Amino acid sequence: AGRQLYRIFYTMVSFGTLGAAGQAFWQSLAEQPAMSIMASTSNNIAFQWIATLAWAISIASLFNPSPLSLVPVYEAKTLQQGEGLTVATPLPVLERKDSRKLQAFGMTRITRHPLILPVAPWGWATALQLGGHPRDFFLFGGLALYAIAGCWAQDFRVIRQEGSVGTVFFSQEKDQTSPLSSISDNKSNSLQDFFDETSFIPFGAVLDGRQSLSSIVQEVPWWALAGGIGVGYKLQEFLVHWIQAQ
């Protein structure tokens, strides 16, 4: 119950502060329209692609989530007769298994925050793409700082062993009362193990030898990243044009 109350309170505070920042941004925009930056300028192209790649990484992370996020993980399973199946024909199903996120894999080998941390470069790139007005940094730069602070706060909760982060829980003893008790193989990690094997700063764990670049290349969902680039480019283009049209 305490965890749910925390989430409700956190959501209320987040929307309250974001709402106030958004209101101030739109009031300033009404007084002084956003600068029109030609798409052909080299600076704007750079900012557009930085923001696009940030979108792409966040989108791809939905298919390679961290245990520090609320994104669930499913794995394929074949139900046999007697396992909730009344017919003899095996039935393929998807089973939710968030415990799989505890093993560093693909994008989480790069950073333990692949979903939220890309908001930082996206925010600064968007602020500069809109013209670099103080209001742009106030809103989008603020979102960038908020993302970094949020990721750091999650790490801090892991360090303090507060009990739960994201969709998985700490397990002091892996018994039948623990949400991690379904992990049966000896290679399974705890959330603390995941934290120790990964890094906050992108590629930090690679540079200090905790992770390997070859594993990242093999495991990253490149198809999701490629699709995210296409979707992210269009989303960023639409956002900037829409704000400039106000």
PDB file of C-alpha atoms in Angstrom:
ATOM      1  CA  ALA A   1       0.000   0.000   0.000  1.00  0.00           C
ATOM      2  CA  GLY A   2       2.840   2.354   0.842  1.00  0.00           C
ATOM      3  CA  ARG A   3       4.407   1.773  -2.567  1.00  0.00           C
ATOM      4  CA  GLN A   4       1.159   2.632  -4.351  1.00  0.00           C
ATOM      5  CA  LEU A   5       0.629   5.749  -2.226  1.00  0.00           C
ATOM      6  CA  TYR A   6       4.147   6.861  -3.077  1.00  0.00           C
ATOM      7  CA  ARG A   7       3.436   6.432  -6.788  1.00  0.00           C
ATOM      8  CA  ILE A   8       0.196   8.411  -6.512  1.00  0.00           C
ATOM      9  CA  PHE A   9       1.902  11.231  -4.617  1.00  0.00           C
ATOM     10  CA  TYR A  10       4.858  11.212  -7.036  1.00  0.00           C
ATOM     11  CA  THR A  11       2.494  11.392 -10.014  1.00  0.00           C
ATOM     12  CA  MET A  12       0.541  14.289  -8.504  1.00  0.00           C
ATOM     13  CA  VAL A  13       3.700  16.282  -7.790  1.00  0.00           C
ATOM     14  CA  SER A  14       5.104  15.507 -11.259  1.00  0.00           C
ATOM     15  CA  PHE A  15       1.973  16.636 -13.080  1.00  0.00           C
ATOM     16  CA  GLY A  16       1.694  19.707 -10.839  1.00  0.00           C
ATOM     17  CA  THR A  17       5.223  20.920 -11.547  1.00  0.00           C
ATOM     18  CA  LEU A  18       5.041  19.998 -15.235  1.00  0.00           C
ATOM     19  CA  GLY A  19       1.680  21.738 -15.547  1.00  0.00           C
ATOM     20  CA  ALA A  20       3.038  24.953 -14.020  1.00  0.00           C
ATOM     21  CA  ALA A  21       6.102  24.884 -16.286  1.00  0.00           C
ATOM     22  CA  GLY A  22       3.936  24.185 -19.334  1.00  0.00           C
ATOM     23  CA  GLN A  23       1.580  27.042 -18.505  1.00  0.00           C
ATOM     24  CA  ALA A  24       4.485  29.480 -18.154  1.00  0.00           C
ATOM     25  CA  PHE A  25       5.915  28.221 -21.456  1.00  0.00           C
ATOM     26  CA  TRP A  26       2.665  28.753 -23.374  1.00  0.00           C
ATOM     27  CA  GLN A  27       2.155  32.212 -21.872  1.00  0.00           C
ATOM     28  CA  SER A  28       5.640  33.214 -22.980  1.00  0.00           C
ATOM     29  CA  LEU A  29       5.036  31.668 -26.395  1.00  0.00           C
ATOM     30  CA  ALA A  30       1.912  33.814 -26.826  1.00  0.00           C
ATOM     31  CA  GLU A  31       3.936  36.955 -26.103  1.00  0.00           C
ATOM     32  CA  GLN A  32       6.939  36.004 -28.222  1.00  0.00           C
ATOM     33  CA  PRO A  33       6.515  33.231 -30.849  1.00  0.00           C
ATOM     34  CA  ALA A  34       9.161  30.565 -31.197  1.00  0.00           C
ATOM     35  CA  MET A  35      12.040  31.336 -33.524  1.00  0.00           C
ATOM     36  CA  SER A  36      11.692  29.845 -36.956  1.00  0.00           C
ATOM     37  CA  ILE A  37      14.842  27.825 -37.643  1.00  0.00           C
ATOM     38  CA  MET A  38      15.292  26.732 -41.205  1.00  0.00           C
ATOM     39  CA  ALA A  39      15.503  22.958 -41.525  1.00  0.00           C
ATOM     40  CA  SER A  40      18.482  23.356 -43.850  1.00  0.00           C
ATOM     41  CA  THR A  41      20.758  24.875 -41.210  1.00  0.00           C
ATOM     42  CA  SER A  42      23.465  22.528 -39.964  1.00  0.00           C
ATOM     43  CA  ASN A  43      22.735  23.290 -36.300  1.00  0.00           C
ATOM     44  CA  ASN A  44      19.075  22.421 -36.615  1.00  0.00           C
ATOM     45  CA  ILE A  45      19.868  19.198 -38.445  1.00  0.00           C
ATOM     46  CA  ALA A  46      22.232  18.216 -35.616  1.00  0.00           C
ATOM     47  CA  PHE A  47      19.629  19.003 -32.932  1.00  0.00           C
ATOM     48  CA  GLN A  48      16.964  17.150 -34.904  1.00  0.00           C
ATOM     49  CA  TRP A  49      19.069  14.004 -35.077  1.00  0.00           C
ATOM     50  CA  ILE A  50      20.146  14.163 -31.437  1.00  0.00           C
ATOM     51  CA  ALA A  51      16.488  14.347 -30.442  1.00  0.00           C
ATOM     52  CA  THR A  52      15.589  11.616 -32.943  1.00  0.00           C
ATOM     53  CA  LEU A  53      18.193   9.227 -31.549  1.00  0.00           C
ATOM     54  CA  ALA A  54      16.978   9.944 -28.028  1.00  0.00           C
ATOM     55  CA  TRP A  55      13.438   9.056 -29.116  1.00  0.00           C
ATOM     56  CA  ALA A  56      14.741   5.895 -30.795  1.00  0.00           C
ATOM     57  CA  ILE A  57      16.658   4.684 -27.735  1.00  0.00           C
ATOM     58  CA  SER A  58      13.661   5.193 -25.458  1.00  0.00           C
ATOM     59  CA  ILE A  59      11.346   3.422 -27.906  1.00  0.00           C
ATOM     60  CA  ALA A  60      13.768   0.509 -28.344  1.00  0.00           C
ATOM     61  CA  SER A  61      14.104   0.178 -24.558  1.00  0.00           C
ATOM     62  CA  LEU A  62      10.424  -0.777 -24.384  1.00  0.00           C
ATOM     63  CA  PHE A  63      11.521  -4.065 -25.961  1.00  0.00           C
ATOM     64  CA  ASN A  64      14.620  -4.330 -23.742  1.00  0.00           C
ATOM     65  CA  PRO A  65      13.473  -2.846 -20.424  1.00  0.00           C
ATOM     66  CA  SER A  66      15.354  -2.290 -17.204  1.00  0.00           C
ATOM     67  CA  PRO A  67      14.097  -3.656 -13.887  1.00  0.00           C
ATOM     68  CA  LEU A  68      14.081  -0.038 -12.717  1.00  0.00           C
ATOM     69  CA  SER A  69      11.229   0.698 -15.142  1.00  0.00           C
ATOM     70  CA  LEU A  70       7.572  -0.311 -15.000  1.00  0.00           C
ATOM     71  CA  VAL A  71       7.686  -1.897 -18.466  1.00  0.00           C
ATOM     72  CA  PRO A  72       6.774  -5.609 -18.181  1.00  0.00           C
ATOM     73  CA  VAL A  73       8.593  -8.503 -19.842  1.00  0.00           C
ATOM     74  CA  TYR A  74       6.889 -11.487 -21.418  1.00  0.00           C
ATOM     75  CA  GLU A  75       8.329 -14.772 -22.630  1.00  0.00           C
ATOM     76  CA  ALA A  76       6.842 -17.438 -24.856  1.00  0.00           C
ATOM     77  CA  LYS A  77       5.609 -20.582 -23.162  1.00  0.00           C
ATOM     78  CA  THR A  78       3.785 -23.644 -24.404  1.00  0.00           C
ATOM     79  CA  LEU A  79       0.953 -24.865 -22.186  1.00  0.00           C
ATOM     80  CA  GLN A  80       0.595 -28.610 -21.955  1.00  0.00           C
ATOM     81  CA  GLN A  81      -2.451 -30.574 -20.917  1.00  0.00           C
ATOM     82  CA  GLY A  82      -2.842 -30.328 -17.158  1.00  0.00           C
ATOM     83  CA  GLU A  83      -1.258 -26.846 -16.963  1.00  0.00           C
ATOM     84  CA  GLY A  84      -4.560 -25.031 -17.126  1.00  0.00           C
ATOM     85  CA  LEU A  85      -5.238 -26.615 -20.514  1.00  0.00           C
ATOM     86  CA  THR A  86      -8.099 -29.080 -20.943  1.00  0.00           C
ATOM     87  CA  VAL A  87      -7.238 -30.217 -24.467  1.00  0.00           C
ATOM     88  CA  ALA A  88      -4.326 -32.379 -25.604  1.00  0.00           C
ATOM     89  CA  THR A  89      -3.011 -29.895 -28.201  1.00  0.00           C
ATOM     90  CA  PRO A  90      -0.202 -27.684 -26.775  1.00  0.00           C
ATOM     91  CA  LEU A  91      -1.054 -23.978 -26.751  1.00  0.00           C
ATOM     92  CA  PRO A  92       1.605 -21.249 -27.159  1.00  0.00           C
ATOM     93  CA  VAL A  93       1.054 -18.337 -24.762  1.00  0.00           C
ATOM     94  CA  LEU A  94       2.921 -15.309 -23.432  1.00  0.00           C
ATOM     95  CA  GLU A  95       3.795 -15.394 -19.754  1.00  0.00           C
ATOM     96  CA  ARG A  96       4.776 -12.272 -17.824  1.00  0.00           C
ATOM     97  CA  LYS A  97       8.222 -12.717 -16.302  1.00  0.00           C
ATOM     98  CA  ASP A  98       9.659  -9.452 -15.001  1.00  0.00           C
ATOM     99  CA  SER A  99      12.438 -11.347 -13.219  1.00  0.00           C
ATOM    100  CA  ARG A 100      14.204 -11.693 -16.596  1.00  0.00           C
ATOM    101  CA  LYS A 101      14.967  -7.968 -16.439  1.00  0.00           C
ATOM    102  CA  LEU A 102      17.336  -8.627 -13.542  1.00  0.00           C
ATOM    103  CA  GLN A 103      19.906 -10.008 -15.983  1.00  0.00           C
ATOM    104  CA  ALA A 104      21.802  -7.216 -17.755  1.00  0.00           C
ATOM    105  CA  PHE A 105      21.047  -7.612 -21.443  1.00  0.00           C
ATOM    106  CA  GLY A 106      21.491  -5.492 -24.556  1.00  0.00           C
ATOM    107  CA  MET A 107      20.637  -1.886 -23.783  1.00  0.00           C
ATOM    108  CA  THR A 108      20.833  -2.331 -20.027  1.00  0.00           C
ATOM    109  CA  ARG A 109      24.488  -3.252 -20.479  1.00  0.00           C
ATOM    110  CA  ILE A 110      24.935   0.325 -21.783  1.00  0.00           C
ATOM    111  CA  THR A 111      23.000   2.053 -18.986  1.00  0.00           C
ATOM    112  CA  ARG A 112      20.572   0.835 -16.374  1.00  0.00           C
ATOM    113  CA  HIS A 113      18.217   3.665 -17.410  1.00  0.00           C
ATOM    114  CA  PRO A 114      17.676   3.242 -21.185  1.00  0.00           C
ATOM    115  CA  LEU A 115      14.073   4.511 -21.089  1.00  0.00           C
ATOM    116  CA  ILE A 116      14.340   7.769 -19.105  1.00  0.00           C
ATOM    117  CA  LEU A 117      17.958   8.898 -19.421  1.00  0.00           C
ATOM    118  CA  PRO A 118      17.598   9.727 -23.170  1.00  0.00           C
ATOM    119  CA  VAL A 119      15.166  12.471 -22.111  1.00  0.00           C
ATOM    120  CA  ALA A 120      18.246  14.491 -21.076  1.00  0.00           C
ATOM    121  CA  PRO A 121      19.796  14.942 -24.558  1.00  0.00           C
ATOM    122  CA  TRP A 122      16.293  15.163 -26.061  1.00  0.00           C
ATOM    123  CA  GLY A 123      15.357  18.038 -23.770  1.00  0.00           C
ATOM    124  CA  TRP A 124      18.454  20.112 -24.466  1.00  0.00           C
ATOM    125  CA  ALA A 125      18.346  19.411 -28.206  1.00  0.00           C
ATOM    126  CA  THR A 126      14.684  20.411 -28.375  1.00  0.00           C
ATOM    127  CA  ALA A 127      15.321  23.625 -26.443  1.00  0.00           C
ATOM    128  CA  LEU A 128      18.090  24.577 -28.867  1.00  0.00           C
ATOM    129  CA  GLN A 129      16.037  23.515 -31.883  1.00  0.00           C
ATOM    130  CA  LEU A 130      13.254  25.871 -30.821  1.00  0.00           C
ATOM    131  CA  GLY A 131      15.682  28.781 -30.701  1.00  0.00           C
ATOM    132  CA  GLY A 132      17.304  28.618 -27.277  1.00  0.00           C
ATOM    133  CA  HIS A 133      14.925  31.106 -25.626  1.00  0.00           C
ATOM    134  CA  PRO A 134      15.037  31.037 -21.782  1.00  0.00           C
ATOM    135  CA  ARG A 135      11.518  29.572 -21.764  1.00  0.00           C
ATOM    136  CA  ASP A 136      12.752  26.695 -23.960  1.00  0.00           C
ATOM    137  CA  PHE A 137      15.450  25.820 -21.455  1.00  0.00           C
ATOM    138  CA  PHE A 138      13.025  26.328 -18.581  1.00  0.00           C
ATOM    139  CA  LEU A 139      10.634  23.671 -19.905  1.00  0.00           C
ATOM    140  CA  PHE A 140      12.708  21.276 -21.991  1.00  0.00           C
ATOM    141  CA  GLY A 141      15.964  21.786 -20.117  1.00  0.00           C
ATOM    142  CA  GLY A 142      13.964  21.312 -16.931  1.00  0.00           C
ATOM    143  CA  LEU A 143      12.637  18.008 -18.253  1.00  0.00           C
ATOM    144  CA  ALA A 144      16.217  16.966 -18.990  1.00  0.00           C
ATOM    145  CA  LEU A 145      17.327  17.747 -15.433  1.00  0.00           C
ATOM    146  CA  TYR A 146      14.213  16.069 -14.059  1.00  0.00           C
ATOM    147  CA  ALA A 147      15.034  12.884 -15.975  1.00  0.00           C
ATOM    148  CA  ILE A 148      18.592  12.813 -14.620  1.00  0.00           C
ATOM    149  CA  ALA A 149      17.362  13.482 -11.088  1.00  0.00           C
ATOM    150  CA  GLY A 150      14.711  10.764 -11.402  1.00  0.00           C
ATOM    151  CA  CYS A 151      17.249   8.178 -12.560  1.00  0.00           C
ATOM    152  CA  TRP A 152      19.612   9.172  -9.765  1.00  0.00           C
ATOM    153  CA  ALA A 153      16.780   8.874  -7.222  1.00  0.00           C
ATOM    154  CA  GLN A 154      16.076   5.320  -8.416  1.00  0.00           C
ATOM    155  CA  ASP A 155      19.751   4.440  -8.003  1.00  0.00           C
ATOM    156  CA  PHE A 156      19.737   5.991  -4.546  1.00  0.00           C
ATOM    157  CA  ARG A 157      16.795   3.813  -3.520  1.00  0.00           C
ATOM    158  CA  VAL A 158      18.711   0.731  -4.665  1.00  0.00           C
ATOM    159  CA  ILE A 159      21.807   1.833  -2.735  1.00  0.00           C
ATOM    160  CA  ARG A 160      19.725   2.335   0.401  1.00  0.00           C
ATOM    161  CA  GLN A 161      17.933  -0.992  -0.184  1.00  0.00           C
ATOM    162  CA  GLU A 162      14.548   0.594   0.413  1.00  0.00           C
ATOM    163  CA  GLY A 163      12.664  -2.495  -0.700  1.00  0.00           C
ATOM    164  CA  SER A 164      11.418  -2.040  -4.255  1.00  0.00           C
ATOM    165  CA  VAL A 165      12.125  -0.147  -7.439  1.00  0.00           C
ATOM    166  CA  GLY A 166      10.301  -0.509 -10.758  1.00  0.00           C
ATOM    167  CA  THR A 167       8.597  -3.877 -11.194  1.00  0.00           C
ATOM    168  CA  VAL A 168      10.944  -6.042  -9.121  1.00  0.00           C
ATOM    169  CA  PHE A 169      11.764  -6.258  -5.433  1.00  0.00           C
ATOM    170  CA  PHE A 170      14.814  -6.775  -3.283  1.00  0.00           C
ATOM    171  CA  SER A 171      15.186 -10.248  -1.872  1.00  0.00           C
ATOM    172  CA  GLN A 172      17.239 -10.633   1.282  1.00  0.00           C
ATOM    173  CA  GLU A 173      16.386 -14.355   1.284  1.00  0.00           C
ATOM    174  CA  LYS A 174      15.161 -16.060  -1.873  1.00  0.00           C
ATOM    175  CA  ASP A 175      12.319 -17.976  -0.262  1.00  0.00           C
ATOM    176  CA  GLN A 176       8.789 -18.768  -1.350  1.00  0.00           C
ATOM    177  CA  THR A 177       7.479 -15.412  -0.063  1.00  0.00           C
ATOM    178  CA  SER A 178       9.735 -13.429  -2.375  1.00  0.00           C
ATOM    179  CA  PRO A 179       8.662 -12.224  -5.821  1.00  0.00           C
ATOM    180  CA  LEU A 180      12.047 -13.508  -6.962  1.00  0.00           C
ATOM    181  CA  SER A 181      11.404 -17.037  -5.748  1.00  0.00           C
ATOM    182  CA  SER A 182      10.315 -18.064  -9.246  1.00  0.00           C
ATOM    183  CA  ILE A 183      13.908 -17.630 -10.416  1.00  0.00           C
ATOM    184  CA  SER A 184      15.325 -21.096 -10.125  1.00  0.00           C
ATOM    185  CA  ASP A 185      18.635 -21.129 -11.951  1.00  0.00           C
ATOM    186  CA  ASN A 186      21.904 -20.238 -10.268  1.00  0.00           C
ATOM    187  CA  LYS A 187      22.638 -17.490 -12.778  1.00  0.00           C
ATOM    188  CA  SER A 188      19.707 -15.375 -11.634  1.00  0.00           C
ATOM    189  CA  ASN A 189      20.535 -11.944 -10.278  1.00  0.00           C
ATOM    190  CA  SER A 190      19.080  -9.824  -7.532  1.00  0.00           C
ATOM    191  CA  LEU A 191      18.355  -6.144  -8.121  1.00  0.00           C
ATOM    192  CA  GLN A 192      21.540  -5.314  -6.216  1.00  0.00           C
ATOM    193  CA  ASP A 193      23.520  -7.604  -8.532  1.00  0.00           C
ATOM    194  CA  PHE A 194      21.989  -5.858 -11.545  1.00  0.00           C
ATOM    195  CA  PHE A 195      22.959  -2.492 -10.060  1.00  0.00           C
ATOM    196  CA  ASP A 196      26.539  -3.646  -9.463  1.00  0.00           C
ATOM    197  CA  GLU A 197      26.899  -4.993 -13.012  1.00  0.00           C
ATOM    198  CA  THR A 198      25.528  -1.921 -14.809  1.00  0.00           C
ATOM    199  CA  SER A 199      26.210   1.812 -14.897  1.00  0.00           C
ATOM    200  CA  PHE A 200      24.316   5.083 -14.683  1.00  0.00           C
ATOM    201  CA  ILE A 201      26.521   6.818 -17.261  1.00  0.00           C
ATOM    202  CA  PRO A 202      26.124   5.236 -20.726  1.00  0.00           C
ATOM    203  CA  PHE A 203      28.945   2.781 -21.512  1.00  0.00           C
ATOM    204  CA  GLY A 204      30.439   3.317 -18.051  1.00  0.00           C
ATOM    205  CA  ALA A 205      30.250  -0.413 -17.288  1.00  0.00           C
ATOM    206  CA  VAL A 206      31.915  -1.152 -20.642  1.00  0.00           C
ATOM    207  CA  LEU A 207      34.802   1.213 -19.965  1.00  0.00           C
ATOM    208  CA  ASP A 208      35.533  -0.289 -16.546  1.00  0.00           C
ATOM    209  CA  GLY A 209      35.235  -3.887 -17.782  1.00  0.00           C
ATOM    210  CA  ARG A 210      31.956  -4.935 -16.152  1.00  0.00           C
ATOM    211  CA  GLN A 211      30.249  -5.321 -19.539  1.00  0.00           C
ATOM    212  CA  SER A 212      31.479  -6.129 -23.025  1.00  0.00           C
ATOM    213  CA  LEU A 213      30.829  -4.242 -26.228  1.00  0.00           C
ATOM    214  CA  SER A 214      30.485  -7.493 -28.174  1.00  0.00           C
ATOM    215  CA  SER A 215      27.560  -8.602 -25.980  1.00  0.00           C
ATOM    216  CA  ILE A 216      25.858  -5.253 -26.545  1.00  0.00           C
ATOM    217  CA  VAL A 217      26.230  -5.536 -30.320  1.00  0.00           C
ATOM    218  CA  GLN A 218      24.742  -9.042 -30.267  1.00  0.00           C
ATOM    219  CA  GLU A 219      21.850  -8.312 -27.912  1.00  0.00           C
ATOM    220  CA  VAL A 220      20.562  -4.797 -28.683  1.00  0.00           C
ATOM    221  CA  PRO A 221      17.182  -4.951 -30.479  1.00  0.00           C
ATOM    222  CA  TRP A 222      18.446  -3.246 -33.623  1.00  0.00           C
ATOM    223  CA  TRP A 223      15.104  -3.680 -35.394  1.00  0.00           C
ATOM    224  CA  ALA A 224      13.390  -1.686 -32.618  1.00  0.00           C
ATOM    225  CA  LEU A 225      16.123   0.951 -32.710  1.00  0.00           C
ATOM    226  CA  ALA A 226      15.784   1.328 -36.485  1.00  0.00           C
ATOM    227  CA  GLY A 227      12.013   1.614 -36.225  1.00  0.00           C
ATOM    228  CA  GLY A 228      12.420   4.072 -33.356  1.00  0.00           C
ATOM    229  CA  ILE A 229      14.575   6.319 -35.534  1.00  0.00           C
ATOM    230  CA  GLY A 230      11.811   6.581 -38.137  1.00  0.00           C
ATOM    231  CA  VAL A 231       9.089   7.164 -35.554  1.00  0.00           C
ATOM    232  CA  GLY A 232      11.259   9.503 -33.482  1.00  0.00           C
ATOM    233  CA  TYR A 233      12.193  11.682 -36.449  1.00  0.00           C
ATOM    234  CA  LYS A 234       8.550  12.228 -37.354  1.00  0.00           C
ATOM    235  CA  LEU A 235       7.509  12.849 -33.744  1.00  0.00           C
ATOM    236  CA  GLN A 236      10.261  15.408 -33.213  1.00  0.00           C
ATOM    237  CA  GLU A 237       9.525  17.121 -36.504  1.00  0.00           C
ATOM    238  CA  PHE A 238       5.826  17.318 -35.658  1.00  0.00           C
ATOM    239  CA  LEU A 239       6.508  18.649 -32.141  1.00  0.00           C
ATOM    240  CA  VAL A 240       8.843  21.420 -33.278  1.00  0.00           C
ATOM    241  CA  HIS A 241       6.636  22.508 -36.175  1.00  0.00           C
ATOM    242  CA  TRP A 242       3.547  22.466 -33.958  1.00  0.00           C
ATOM    243  CA  ILE A 243       5.185  24.663 -31.306  1.00  0.00           C
ATOM    244  CA  GLN A 244       6.541  27.052 -33.924  1.00  0.00           C
ATOM    245  CA  ALA A 245       3.061  27.344 -35.445  1.00  0.00           C
ATOM    246  CA  GLN A 246       1.519  28.565 -32.181  1.00  0.00           C
TER     247      GLN A 246
END
